[in-house]
Structure formats: structure tokens, C-alpha cells
XYZ file of C-alpha atoms in Angstrom:
194
model
C 122.514 78.798 75.362
C 123.257 79.144 79.073
C 123.380 82.606 80.668
C 126.725 83.592 82.179
C 127.184 82.772 85.829
C 127.058 85.532 88.379
C 130.367 86.553 89.871
C 131.242 88.131 93.178
C 131.514 91.580 91.635
C 127.879 91.346 90.547
C 128.554 91.113 86.828
C 126.151 88.802 85.060
C 123.590 88.813 82.330
C 120.993 89.676 84.976
C 122.864 92.768 86.145
C 123.180 93.905 82.521
C 119.409 93.548 82.161
C 118.863 95.532 85.364
C 121.212 98.268 84.099
C 119.276 98.516 80.840
C 116.016 98.584 82.802
C 117.383 101.262 85.134
C 118.346 103.342 82.122
C 114.703 103.062 81.054
C 113.430 104.170 84.495
C 112.741 100.644 85.719
C 113.671 99.970 89.331
C 117.074 98.267 89.694
C 117.495 95.266 91.980
C 117.329 96.251 95.639
C 120.554 96.456 97.562
C 120.880 94.035 100.411
C 120.698 95.517 103.840
C 123.457 94.852 106.268
C 124.377 93.843 109.756
C 124.209 96.772 112.148
C 125.830 97.334 115.526
C 123.534 98.130 118.436
C 124.529 99.243 121.915
C 124.787 95.612 123.058
C 125.296 93.474 119.956
C 124.348 93.201 116.291
C 121.166 92.809 114.261
C 120.240 92.609 110.629
C 117.339 94.581 109.229
C 116.146 95.308 105.734
C 113.578 97.503 104.085
C 112.999 96.851 100.401
C 109.348 97.761 99.837
C 107.836 101.162 100.492
C 105.802 99.765 103.395
C 108.935 98.256 104.950
C 110.761 101.576 104.549
C 107.885 103.377 106.290
C 108.042 100.802 109.073
C 111.816 101.213 109.324
C 111.533 104.991 109.675
C 108.874 104.659 112.376
C 110.697 101.883 114.233
C 113.988 103.807 114.252
C 112.129 106.930 115.396
C 113.102 108.965 112.331
C 109.858 109.830 110.524
C 111.670 112.726 108.807
C 113.405 110.171 106.550
C 110.015 109.599 104.906
C 110.122 113.178 103.575
C 113.774 112.994 102.503
C 113.837 113.165 98.682
C 116.874 110.843 98.593
C 114.677 108.022 99.902
C 111.356 108.795 98.170
C 111.363 105.634 96.034
C 112.939 102.209 96.127
C 115.233 103.246 93.283
C 116.373 106.378 95.139
C 116.889 104.405 98.362
C 119.075 102.019 96.398
C 120.963 104.866 94.698
C 121.536 106.530 98.084
C 122.123 103.320 100.017
C 125.429 104.448 101.562
C 123.770 107.493 103.126
C 120.770 105.390 104.149
C 123.037 102.792 105.776
C 124.935 105.496 107.676
C 121.716 106.997 109.022
C 120.326 103.610 109.992
C 123.613 102.606 111.652
C 123.730 105.845 113.649
C 120.205 105.281 114.919
C 120.632 101.588 115.712
C 123.789 101.976 117.773
C 121.946 104.178 120.276
C 119.963 101.372 121.928
C 119.810 97.619 122.540
C 119.218 94.854 120.028
C 116.048 93.771 121.854
C 114.579 97.262 121.745
C 115.200 97.619 118.004
C 114.063 94.091 117.129
C 110.807 94.639 119.036
C 110.224 97.974 117.293
C 111.092 96.606 113.848
C 108.821 93.582 114.384
C 105.937 95.835 115.450
C 106.331 97.762 112.176
C 106.634 94.645 109.967
C 110.264 95.213 109.015
C 112.268 92.036 108.319
C 114.921 91.735 111.027
C 116.799 89.236 113.138
C 119.418 89.138 115.858
C 122.974 88.236 114.970
C 123.767 85.556 117.496
C 127.069 84.728 119.104
C 128.019 81.070 119.274
C 126.970 80.690 122.922
C 123.520 82.142 122.130
C 122.774 79.623 119.379
C 121.953 76.731 121.662
C 119.287 78.649 123.633
C 117.677 80.449 120.691
C 113.968 79.503 120.443
C 113.983 79.405 116.628
C 117.007 77.115 116.530
C 115.458 74.867 119.186
C 112.024 74.748 117.509
C 113.528 73.991 114.090
C 115.843 71.355 115.595
C 118.793 72.903 113.766
C 121.420 71.581 116.183
C 121.736 67.863 116.784
C 123.848 66.220 119.432
C 125.510 62.818 119.528
C 128.095 61.038 121.643
C 131.590 60.700 120.189
C 133.459 57.819 121.890
C 136.542 59.081 123.650
C 135.478 62.719 123.291
C 131.993 63.160 124.705
C 128.941 64.990 123.382
C 129.290 66.690 119.981
C 126.851 69.293 118.631
C 126.546 70.099 114.956
C 124.060 71.595 112.525
C 121.631 69.185 110.911
C 121.378 69.073 107.106
C 119.575 72.209 105.902
C 117.042 70.439 103.682
C 114.285 68.343 105.207
C 112.251 65.852 103.198
C 109.187 64.060 104.580
C 109.784 60.826 102.652
C 113.569 60.707 102.941
C 114.553 62.106 106.317
C 118.230 62.779 106.888
C 120.112 60.415 109.149
C 121.152 61.634 112.554
C 124.869 62.388 112.640
C 127.033 59.455 113.634
C 130.283 59.543 115.518
C 133.442 59.693 113.454
C 135.116 56.305 113.121
C 138.148 55.596 115.236
C 141.484 55.287 113.471
C 141.492 51.996 111.572
C 137.976 51.045 112.691
C 136.883 50.039 109.155
C 140.215 48.762 107.808
C 139.089 45.145 107.482
C 135.835 45.958 105.657
C 137.439 48.430 103.252
C 140.488 46.331 102.436
C 138.338 43.198 102.041
C 136.115 45.062 99.553
C 139.288 46.007 97.658
C 140.239 42.328 97.349
C 142.811 41.946 100.127
C 142.861 38.594 101.915
C 142.664 38.428 105.703
C 146.298 37.296 105.795
C 147.361 40.364 103.764
C 145.344 42.675 106.034
C 146.905 41.074 109.135
C 150.379 41.536 107.600
C 149.673 45.248 106.903
C 148.491 45.692 110.485
C 151.447 43.814 112.025
C 153.831 45.915 109.893
C 152.081 49.042 111.221
C 151.256 50.155 107.668
C 147.644 50.489 108.752
C 146.442 51.499 112.207
């Protein structure tokens, strides 16, 4: 028997299990951390484990949060996530993204910048992972797009190709469908196909 699929509201067999576990003093699933505004942009940062929470408190220059009983355990941090998010947001908006990302990295807290479209093309991680590929589209010029997410050593993905021009493959497609060349020419002359 297949388990029910998860839905957007979080209801699933798994969440029912977590609720039963939480009722038996087992830690519920961690809440996902969010995107936070800084003084000059946005970042994402998350602290699930106790060591990450300690790093978060140090990086955000709020060691007093370590003694706050609302955040003493992962379960309590999850239960009090709204308050925790508010405190983190208040701290993060006081300085730049670079300052906070450097501090969070130094304290081993998972974090990343939230990039604007113009920043994507110069981002070292995107460049090193060759996430954006570029090709020439006839009549348009250079086109940039994301490569396929999965990479396989024995079956590499093809580089993106330009989109076909209107009617570029009419003859091949219609021939495969059994049309004669005379019928294809008639369709073209009648402007039924481009």
C-alpha cells in the first residue's frame, strides 16, 4: 500500500507520524528557515542542529539567545519559530549581506546570498558549476539559459540548441506523417503551413 502524498498544507502520513512522535517527546521535523532582508539585499540562513544554533547566535552577535529557554532545544526552537524568526530578522536587517554571510560561514551556519538576476551571471558558484549555458539564436542573438540540473558522466546532457524557425522542419515532419512532396508543396503554397 502506498503512503498518501504530501500536500502543500503539510498533511501526510509522515506529518502524522511526527505528531505522534512529538506527543511522545520525540523531536518534530525542523521548520525550514527563511529568506531574510539585510541592509542591502537578502540572504537565507538556517540553524537546525544545536551546533548550528550556537553558531547562529554568535554570528548574529546575540549570545543571550543561547540562554533563552524558548530556544533551549531543537523542539523548542521549532515550537517558537515565529519569535525566533522575528529576532533573527531584526538582527539581520541591521547590516550588509556580505557581513552576515561571512559571520555565518565562520560559525558553520548554512547560508547563502539571494541573488538578483543580474548577479547570477557573475556568481562564482554558478560559473564554477557551469549552471548557465549560452548559445546563438539566429535572428535574435545570444541566449542564456540554465543547463539541465542533473549531470551524468556516461550520458552528458546536450548543449541547448536554438529554437527552430517557423516552418523549419515542416518537410521532415509531414514526410514522416506520410504526406507526399506534392501535398506538402500544396499546403505551403496555400499558406496553410509557414
